[in-house]
Coordinates of C-alpha atoms in Angstrom, one line a residue:
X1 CA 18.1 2.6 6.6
X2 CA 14.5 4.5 7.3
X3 CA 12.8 4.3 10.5
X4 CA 10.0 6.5 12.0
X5 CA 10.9 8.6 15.1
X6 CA 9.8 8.1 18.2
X7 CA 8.2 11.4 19.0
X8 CA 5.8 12.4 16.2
X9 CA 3.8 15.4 16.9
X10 CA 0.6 14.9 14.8
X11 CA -2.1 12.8 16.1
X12 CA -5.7 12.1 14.5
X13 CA -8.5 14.1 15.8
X14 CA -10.4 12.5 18.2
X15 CA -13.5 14.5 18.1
X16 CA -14.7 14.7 13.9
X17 CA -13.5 11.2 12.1
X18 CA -15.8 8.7 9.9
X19 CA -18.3 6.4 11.4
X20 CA -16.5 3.0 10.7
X21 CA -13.0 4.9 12.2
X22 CA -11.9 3.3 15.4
X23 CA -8.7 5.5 17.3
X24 CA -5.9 3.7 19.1
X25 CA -2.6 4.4 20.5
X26 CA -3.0 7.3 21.9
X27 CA -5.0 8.7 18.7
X28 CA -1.7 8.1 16.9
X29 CA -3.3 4.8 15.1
X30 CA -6.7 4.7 13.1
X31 CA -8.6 2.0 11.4
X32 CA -11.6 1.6 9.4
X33 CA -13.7 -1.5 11.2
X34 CA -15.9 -2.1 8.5
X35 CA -17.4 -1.7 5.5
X36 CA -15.1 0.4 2.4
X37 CA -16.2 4.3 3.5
X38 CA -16.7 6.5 6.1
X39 CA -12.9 6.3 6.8
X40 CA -12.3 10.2 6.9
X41 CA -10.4 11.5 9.8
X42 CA -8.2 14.5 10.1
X43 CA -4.9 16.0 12.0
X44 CA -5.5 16.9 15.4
X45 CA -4.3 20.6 14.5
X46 CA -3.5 23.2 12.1
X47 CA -0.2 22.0 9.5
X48 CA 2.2 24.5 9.2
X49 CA 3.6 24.8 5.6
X50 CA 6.1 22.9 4.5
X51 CA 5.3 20.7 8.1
X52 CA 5.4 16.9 6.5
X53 CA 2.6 14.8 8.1
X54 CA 4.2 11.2 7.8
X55 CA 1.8 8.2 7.9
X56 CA 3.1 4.4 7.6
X57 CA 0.3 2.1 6.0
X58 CA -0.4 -0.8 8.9
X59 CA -3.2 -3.1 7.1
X60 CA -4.1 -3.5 4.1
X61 CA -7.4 -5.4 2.6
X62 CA -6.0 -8.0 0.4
X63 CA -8.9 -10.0 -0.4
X64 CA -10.0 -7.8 -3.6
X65 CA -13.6 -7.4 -2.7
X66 CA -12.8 -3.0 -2.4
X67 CA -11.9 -1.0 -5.2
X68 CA -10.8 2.6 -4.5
X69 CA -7.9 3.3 -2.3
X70 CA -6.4 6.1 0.4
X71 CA -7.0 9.8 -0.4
X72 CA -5.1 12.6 1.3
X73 CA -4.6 15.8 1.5
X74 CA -5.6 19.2 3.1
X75 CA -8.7 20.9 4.0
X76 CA -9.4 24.6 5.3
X77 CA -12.0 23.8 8.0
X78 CA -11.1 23.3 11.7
X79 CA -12.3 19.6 12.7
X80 CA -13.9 21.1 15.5
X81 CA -16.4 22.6 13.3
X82 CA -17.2 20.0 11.7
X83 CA -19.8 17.1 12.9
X84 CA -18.9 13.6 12.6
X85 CA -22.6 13.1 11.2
X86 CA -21.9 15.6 8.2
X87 CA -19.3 13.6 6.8
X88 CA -19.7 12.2 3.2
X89 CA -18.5 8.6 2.8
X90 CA -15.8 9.3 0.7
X91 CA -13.5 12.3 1.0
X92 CA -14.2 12.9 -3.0
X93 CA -15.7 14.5 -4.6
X94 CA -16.6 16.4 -1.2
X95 CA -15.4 16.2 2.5
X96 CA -18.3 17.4 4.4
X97 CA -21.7 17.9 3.4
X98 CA -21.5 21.4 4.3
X99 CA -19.4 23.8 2.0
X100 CA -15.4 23.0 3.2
X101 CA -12.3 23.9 1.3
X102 CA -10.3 20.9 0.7
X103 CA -7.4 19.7 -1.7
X104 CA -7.5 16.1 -1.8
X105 CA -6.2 13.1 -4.1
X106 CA -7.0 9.4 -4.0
X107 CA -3.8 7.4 -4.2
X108 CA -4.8 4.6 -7.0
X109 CA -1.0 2.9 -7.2
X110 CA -0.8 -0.5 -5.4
X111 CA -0.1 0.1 -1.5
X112 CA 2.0 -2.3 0.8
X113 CA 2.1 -3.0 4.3
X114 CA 4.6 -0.6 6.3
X115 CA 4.9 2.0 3.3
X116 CA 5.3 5.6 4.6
X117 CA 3.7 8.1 2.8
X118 CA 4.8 11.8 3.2
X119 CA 2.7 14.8 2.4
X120 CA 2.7 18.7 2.6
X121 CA 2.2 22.3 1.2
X122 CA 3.8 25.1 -0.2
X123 CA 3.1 28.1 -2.0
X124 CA 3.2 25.8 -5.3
X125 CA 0.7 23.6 -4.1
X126 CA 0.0 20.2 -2.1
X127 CA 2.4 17.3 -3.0
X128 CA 3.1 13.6 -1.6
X129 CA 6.2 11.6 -1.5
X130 CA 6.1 7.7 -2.5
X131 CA 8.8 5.7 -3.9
X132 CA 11.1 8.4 -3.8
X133 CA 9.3 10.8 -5.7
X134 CA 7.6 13.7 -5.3
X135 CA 3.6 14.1 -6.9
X136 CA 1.2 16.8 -7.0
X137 CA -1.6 16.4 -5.3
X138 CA -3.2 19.8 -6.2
X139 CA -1.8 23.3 -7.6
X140 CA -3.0 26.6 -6.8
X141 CA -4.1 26.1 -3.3
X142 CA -5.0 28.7 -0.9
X143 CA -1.4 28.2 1.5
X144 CA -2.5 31.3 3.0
X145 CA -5.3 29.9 5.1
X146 CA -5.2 27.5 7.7
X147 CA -4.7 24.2 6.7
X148 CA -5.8 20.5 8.5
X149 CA -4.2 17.2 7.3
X150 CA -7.0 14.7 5.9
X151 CA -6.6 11.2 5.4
X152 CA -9.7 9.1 4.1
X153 CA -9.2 5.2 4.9
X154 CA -10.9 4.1 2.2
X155 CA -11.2 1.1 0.4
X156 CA -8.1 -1.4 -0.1
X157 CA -6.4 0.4 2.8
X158 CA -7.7 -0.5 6.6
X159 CA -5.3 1.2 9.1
X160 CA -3.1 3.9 9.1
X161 CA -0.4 5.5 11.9
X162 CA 1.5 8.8 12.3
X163 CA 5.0 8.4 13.1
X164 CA 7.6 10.8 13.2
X165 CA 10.2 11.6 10.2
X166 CA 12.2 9.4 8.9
X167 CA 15.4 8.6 9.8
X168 CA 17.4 7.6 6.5
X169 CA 21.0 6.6 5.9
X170 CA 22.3 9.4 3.9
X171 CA 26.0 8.4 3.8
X172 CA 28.6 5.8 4.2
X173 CA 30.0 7.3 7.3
X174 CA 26.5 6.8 9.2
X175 CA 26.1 3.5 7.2
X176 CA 29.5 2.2 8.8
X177 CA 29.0 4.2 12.4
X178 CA 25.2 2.0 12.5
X179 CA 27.0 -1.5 12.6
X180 CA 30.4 -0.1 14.3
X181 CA 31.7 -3.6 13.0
X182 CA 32.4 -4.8 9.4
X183 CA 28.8 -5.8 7.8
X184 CA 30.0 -8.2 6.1
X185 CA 31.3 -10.1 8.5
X186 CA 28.6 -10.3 10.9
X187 CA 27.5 -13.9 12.1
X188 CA 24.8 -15.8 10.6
X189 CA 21.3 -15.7 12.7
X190 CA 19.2 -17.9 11.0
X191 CA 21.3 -20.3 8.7
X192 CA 23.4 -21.4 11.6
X193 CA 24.0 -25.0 10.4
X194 CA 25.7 -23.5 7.6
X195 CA 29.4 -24.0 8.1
X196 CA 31.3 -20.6 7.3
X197 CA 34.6 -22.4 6.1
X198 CA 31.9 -23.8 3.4
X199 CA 31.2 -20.5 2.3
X200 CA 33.6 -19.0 -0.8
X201 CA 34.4 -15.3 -1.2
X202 CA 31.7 -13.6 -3.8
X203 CA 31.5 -10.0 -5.1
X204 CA 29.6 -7.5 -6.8
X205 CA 30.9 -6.6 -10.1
X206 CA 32.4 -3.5 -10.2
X207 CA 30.1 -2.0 -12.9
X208 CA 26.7 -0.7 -11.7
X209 CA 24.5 1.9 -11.4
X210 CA 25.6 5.5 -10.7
X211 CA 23.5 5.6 -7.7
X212 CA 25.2 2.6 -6.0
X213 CA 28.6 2.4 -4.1
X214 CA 30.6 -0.2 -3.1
X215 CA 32.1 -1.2 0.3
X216 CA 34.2 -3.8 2.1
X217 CA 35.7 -5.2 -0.9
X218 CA 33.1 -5.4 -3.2
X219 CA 31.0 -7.4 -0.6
X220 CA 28.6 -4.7 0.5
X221 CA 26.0 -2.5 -1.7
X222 CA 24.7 0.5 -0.4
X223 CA 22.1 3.2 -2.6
X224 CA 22.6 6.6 -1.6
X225 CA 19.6 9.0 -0.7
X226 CA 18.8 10.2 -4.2
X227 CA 15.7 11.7 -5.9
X228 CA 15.4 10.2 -8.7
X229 CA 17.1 6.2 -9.7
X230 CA 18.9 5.5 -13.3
X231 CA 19.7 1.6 -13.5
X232 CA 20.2 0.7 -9.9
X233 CA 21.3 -2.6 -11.2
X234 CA 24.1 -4.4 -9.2
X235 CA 25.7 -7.7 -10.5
X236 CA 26.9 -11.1 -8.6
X237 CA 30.2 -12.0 -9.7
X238 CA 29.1 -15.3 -9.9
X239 CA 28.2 -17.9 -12.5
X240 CA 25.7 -20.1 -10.5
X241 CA 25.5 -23.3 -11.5
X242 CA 22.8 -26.2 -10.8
X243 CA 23.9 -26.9 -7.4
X244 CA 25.3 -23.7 -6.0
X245 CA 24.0 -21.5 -3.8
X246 CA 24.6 -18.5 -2.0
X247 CA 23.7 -16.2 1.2
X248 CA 22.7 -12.2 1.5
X249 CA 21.6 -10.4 4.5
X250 CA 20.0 -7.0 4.3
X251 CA 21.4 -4.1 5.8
X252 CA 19.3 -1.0 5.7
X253 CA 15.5 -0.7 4.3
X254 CA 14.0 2.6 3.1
X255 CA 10.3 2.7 4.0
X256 CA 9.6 5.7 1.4
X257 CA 9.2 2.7 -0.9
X258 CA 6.2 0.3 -1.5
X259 CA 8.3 -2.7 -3.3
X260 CA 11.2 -4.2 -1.6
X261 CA 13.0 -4.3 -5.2
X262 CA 13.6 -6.9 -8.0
X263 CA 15.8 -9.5 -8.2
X264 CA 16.6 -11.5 -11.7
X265 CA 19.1 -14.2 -13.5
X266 CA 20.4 -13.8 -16.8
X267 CA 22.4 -16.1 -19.1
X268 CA 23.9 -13.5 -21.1
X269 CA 27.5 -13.1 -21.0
X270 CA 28.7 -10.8 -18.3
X271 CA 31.4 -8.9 -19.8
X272 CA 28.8 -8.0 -23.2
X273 CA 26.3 -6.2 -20.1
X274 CA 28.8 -4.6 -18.2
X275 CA 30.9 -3.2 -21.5
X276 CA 27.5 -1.5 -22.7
X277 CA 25.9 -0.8 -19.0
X278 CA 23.9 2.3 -20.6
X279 CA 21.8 -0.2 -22.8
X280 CA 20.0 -1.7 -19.6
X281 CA 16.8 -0.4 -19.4
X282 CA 16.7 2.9 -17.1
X283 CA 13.6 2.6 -15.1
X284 CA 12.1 -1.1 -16.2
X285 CA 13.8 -3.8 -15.4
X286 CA 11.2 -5.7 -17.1
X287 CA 12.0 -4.4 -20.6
X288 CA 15.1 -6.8 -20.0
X289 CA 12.8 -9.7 -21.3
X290 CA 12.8 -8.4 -24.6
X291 CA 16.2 -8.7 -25.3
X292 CA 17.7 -11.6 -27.7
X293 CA 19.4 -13.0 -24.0
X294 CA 18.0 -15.3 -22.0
X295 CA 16.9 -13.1 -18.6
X296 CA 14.5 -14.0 -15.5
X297 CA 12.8 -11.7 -13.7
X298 CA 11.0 -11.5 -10.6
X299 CA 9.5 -8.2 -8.7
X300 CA 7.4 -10.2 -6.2
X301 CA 10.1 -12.6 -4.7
X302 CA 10.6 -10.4 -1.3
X303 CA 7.5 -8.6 0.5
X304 CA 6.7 -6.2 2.7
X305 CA 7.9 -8.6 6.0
X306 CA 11.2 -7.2 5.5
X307 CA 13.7 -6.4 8.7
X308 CA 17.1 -5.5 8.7
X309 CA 19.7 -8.0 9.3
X310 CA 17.2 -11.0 7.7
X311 CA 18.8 -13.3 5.8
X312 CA 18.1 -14.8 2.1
X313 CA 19.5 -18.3 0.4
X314 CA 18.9 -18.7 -3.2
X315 CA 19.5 -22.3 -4.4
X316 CA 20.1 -23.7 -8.2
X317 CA 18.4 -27.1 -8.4
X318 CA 19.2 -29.8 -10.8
X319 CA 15.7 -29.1 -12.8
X320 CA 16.7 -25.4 -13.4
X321 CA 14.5 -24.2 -10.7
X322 CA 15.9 -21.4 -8.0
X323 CA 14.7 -21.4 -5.0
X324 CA 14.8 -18.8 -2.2
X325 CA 14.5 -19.1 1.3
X326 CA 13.9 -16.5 3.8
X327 CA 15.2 -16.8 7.2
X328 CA 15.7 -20.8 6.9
X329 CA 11.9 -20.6 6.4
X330 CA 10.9 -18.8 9.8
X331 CA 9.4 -16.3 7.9
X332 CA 7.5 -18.0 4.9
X333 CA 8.2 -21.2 3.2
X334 CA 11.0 -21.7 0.3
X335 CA 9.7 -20.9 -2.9
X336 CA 10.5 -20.9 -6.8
X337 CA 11.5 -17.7 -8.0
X338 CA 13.1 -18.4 -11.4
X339 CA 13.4 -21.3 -14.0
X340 CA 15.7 -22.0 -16.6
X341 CA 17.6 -23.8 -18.6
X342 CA 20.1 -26.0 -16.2
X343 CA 22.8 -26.6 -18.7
X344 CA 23.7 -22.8 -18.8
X345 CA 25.1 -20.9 -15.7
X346 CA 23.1 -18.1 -14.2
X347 CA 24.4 -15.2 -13.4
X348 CA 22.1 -13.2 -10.6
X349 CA 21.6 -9.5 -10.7
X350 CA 19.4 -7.3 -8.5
X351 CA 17.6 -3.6 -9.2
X352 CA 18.2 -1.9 -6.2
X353 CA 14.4 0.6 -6.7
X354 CA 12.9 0.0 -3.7
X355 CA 12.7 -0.8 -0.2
X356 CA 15.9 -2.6 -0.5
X357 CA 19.1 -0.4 0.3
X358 CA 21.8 -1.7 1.3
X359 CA 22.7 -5.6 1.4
X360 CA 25.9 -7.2 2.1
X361 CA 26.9 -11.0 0.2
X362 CA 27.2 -13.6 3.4
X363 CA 29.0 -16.1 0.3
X364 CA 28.2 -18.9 -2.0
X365 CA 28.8 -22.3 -1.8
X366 CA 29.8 -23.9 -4.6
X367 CA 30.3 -26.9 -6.8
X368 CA 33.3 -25.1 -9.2
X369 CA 35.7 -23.0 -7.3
X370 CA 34.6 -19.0 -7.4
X371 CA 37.4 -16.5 -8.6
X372 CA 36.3 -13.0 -7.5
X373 CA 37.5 -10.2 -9.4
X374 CA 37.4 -7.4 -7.0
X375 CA 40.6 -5.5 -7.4
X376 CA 43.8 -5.6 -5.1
X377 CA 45.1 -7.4 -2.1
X378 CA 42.3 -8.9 -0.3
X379 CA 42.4 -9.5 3.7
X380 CA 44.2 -11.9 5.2
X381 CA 41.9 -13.3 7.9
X382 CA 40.9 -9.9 8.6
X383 CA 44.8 -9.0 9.8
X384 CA 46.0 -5.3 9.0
X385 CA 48.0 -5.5 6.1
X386 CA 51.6 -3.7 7.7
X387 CA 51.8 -5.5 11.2
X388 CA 49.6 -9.2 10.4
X389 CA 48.9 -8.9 14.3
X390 CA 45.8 -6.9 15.4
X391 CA 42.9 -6.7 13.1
X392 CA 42.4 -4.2 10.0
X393 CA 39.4 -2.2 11.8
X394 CA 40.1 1.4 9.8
X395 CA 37.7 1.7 6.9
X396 CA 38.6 3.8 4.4
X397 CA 35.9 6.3 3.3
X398 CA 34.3 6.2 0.5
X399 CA 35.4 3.3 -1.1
X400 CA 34.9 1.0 2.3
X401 CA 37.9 -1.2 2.0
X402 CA 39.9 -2.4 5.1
X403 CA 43.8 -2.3 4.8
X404 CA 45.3 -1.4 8.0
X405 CA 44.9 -1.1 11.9
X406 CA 44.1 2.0 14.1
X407 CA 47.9 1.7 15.4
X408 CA 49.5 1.7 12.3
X409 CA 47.0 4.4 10.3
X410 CA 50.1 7.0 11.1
X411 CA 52.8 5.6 9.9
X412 CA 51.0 4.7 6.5
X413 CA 49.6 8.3 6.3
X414 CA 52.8 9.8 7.0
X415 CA 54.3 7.6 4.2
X416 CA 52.1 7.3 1.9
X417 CA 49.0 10.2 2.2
X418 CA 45.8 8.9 2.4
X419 CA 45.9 7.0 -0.7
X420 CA 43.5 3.2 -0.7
X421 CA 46.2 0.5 -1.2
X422 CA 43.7 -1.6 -2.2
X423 CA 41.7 0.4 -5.0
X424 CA 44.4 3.3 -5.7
X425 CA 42.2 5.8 -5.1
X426 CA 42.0 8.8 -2.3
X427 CA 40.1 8.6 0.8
X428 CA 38.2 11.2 2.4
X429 CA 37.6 9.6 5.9
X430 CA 38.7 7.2 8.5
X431 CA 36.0 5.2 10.4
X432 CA 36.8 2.7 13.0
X433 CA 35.1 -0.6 13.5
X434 CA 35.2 -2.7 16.6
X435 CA 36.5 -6.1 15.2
X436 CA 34.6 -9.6 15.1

């Protein structure tokens, strides 16, 4: 999970900023009124190296009429020196109509709603993060000199705040420590007609992308804080047919990333994939489509209006059509986000590059029965293993699965090491969980 901190230090400068730049929140929020230019504004002091200046995208022009984007960056002027009336209308080529220093780049990818965007200096230059990667935004600066944060509001982008750093899930253990109960298990908040006993156990398969683990018995995905992704692809162990359906809620969001992350349907055998995983494309899942199998994919079904803890249900019609609902439709209305062929099972997939980061799988309900694969004795009610009397709240760490209570942890450590039951492999770490 990612959220900003509640104490940043940097605010805008509230005497030198663009004519069409309106300051709010305490100088912490600012917004371009009209017009496409005369957005430039600047840090309300001097940026340390290697001090990140965070800023979280608020509003964003959608209706096409601007071309050009936000530029950011560093200049070598005090704002105080400068005069609100010398500012050019763009940040580029020049800030100031006066000579000023400055090492700036226009940011021309596609922005989103709630994206943080992270930038900085070194002694190797100026550089942004987005999406998980770091990019230059100029080399062979002068780090030497006093720098001020810049940030030109211009075009598609409207508003713009500071926030603190990020706080991101780095591990399981603060993953688990978050919720302090079973993720999986938590109750449904907005598909509350649906009646649990309806719902059928469902897993991931346990073949996916390095970057991924797997917790509570194959029921939970989490990506780990990592620079750069290689197939983040994680596959339902389900064979959806027209009819079915089935329920995820999403645990943790990383607002580094502009795109929530892509979700597709394939009717190519399962075990053909997973047997050859290092033939799925690395970075595009969209290369997918090329392949002799028939595969569906979508990188625009979830947006920006992501929260933790919402809730998805994807539906397999009779005509071939899935639908997907967010929120039992609080949020937006149900809508189509594959077609096919509905005389051939689907089997649904996701590609875990964005916002995305963890989600856990609520269940499916279905019209054939749905045999799970995940390895090992599974719970029984949520009972510890040894006594059957008080719940299994000890997660083993890292592979996330639930065996035994708190009270009888001892006796099976004394016996048996700390070896998983369940999986057969060692654990690291004990975390307990209240129970449901």
């Amino acid at each position: 999970m990612a959220k900003e901190s509640s104490n940043p230090t940097t605010y805008f400068h509230q005497k030198t900023f663009g004519q069409n730049i309106r300051l709010d929140h305490n100088a912490l929020r600012a917004t371009r009124n009209t017009s496409f230019d005369h957005g430039i504004t600047f840090t309300n002091k001097q940026i340390k190296i290697n001090e990140r200046i965070h800023m979280k995208i608020v509003d964003i022009d959608e209706s096409g009429q601007w071309l050009g984007s936000l530029a950011i960056g560093f200049v070598q002027t005090n704002p105080d020196n400068i005069q609100s009336r010398d500012l050019c209308k763009s940040a580029m080529p020049n800030i100031c109509q006066k000579t000023v220093v400055s090492y700036v780049k226009r940011i021309f990818d596609k922005l989103t709603r709630n994206t943080v965007i992270t930038f900085y200096y070194n002694q190797e230059g100026a550089f942004y993060m987005l999406d998980g990667n770091e990019q230059d935004i100029c080399k062979n600066i002068d780090f030497k000199s006093p720098m001020w944060g810049v940030i030109d509001l211009y075009g598609n982008v409207k508003s713009a705040i500071l926030v603190g750093p990020l706080n991101t899930i780095a591990d399981s253990r603060a993953f688990f420590i978050k919720y302090n109960q079973q993720p999986d298990k938590l109750p449904l908040q907005y598909f509350t007609k649906v009646n649990p006993a309806n719902l059928q156990p469902v897993t991931f398969h346990e073949v996916h992308g390095p970057e991924l683990d797997l917790y509570c018995q194959n029921a939970v995905v989490f990506r780990k804080n990592v620079r750069k992704l290689s197939r983040p692809y994680i596959f339902l162990d389900f064979p959806m047919k027209p009819g079915d359906e089935f329920y995820i809620r999403i645990l943790s969001l990383d607002f580094n990333y502009r795109k929530p992350g892509v979700i597709g349907f394939t009717t190519a055998q399962l075990p053909d994939i997973l047997n050859h995983f290092e033939r799925l494309p690395a970075d595009d899942p969209m290369a997918l489509c090329d392949r002799p199998e028939f595969w569906v994919i979508n990188e625009d079904a979830f947006d920006e209006t992501l929260n933790e803890l919402d809730e998805f249900h994807f539906s397999y019609e009779k005509n071939g059509d899935i639908s997907m609902s967010h929120n039992n439709g609080s949020k937006s209305p149900t809508k189509t986000i594959a077609c096919g062929d509905p005389s051939r099972p689907f089997h649904p997939f996701f590609f875990l590059n964005g916002r995305i980061m963890s989600f856990s799988l609520i269940g499916p309900i279905s019209v054939t029965k749905v045999r799970p694969t995940a390895p090992g004795p599974k719970e029984d009610d949520g009972l510890c293993q040894l006594c059957s009397d008080a719940p299994a709240n000890c997660v083993m760490i890292p592979c996330g699965h639930l065996f035994f209570c708190s009270d009888c942890r001892t006796d099976f450590e004394v016996k048996f090491k700390k070896h998983c039951p369940i999986c057969r492999l060692d654990y690291t770490d004990v975390i307990e969980i209240q129970s449901d």
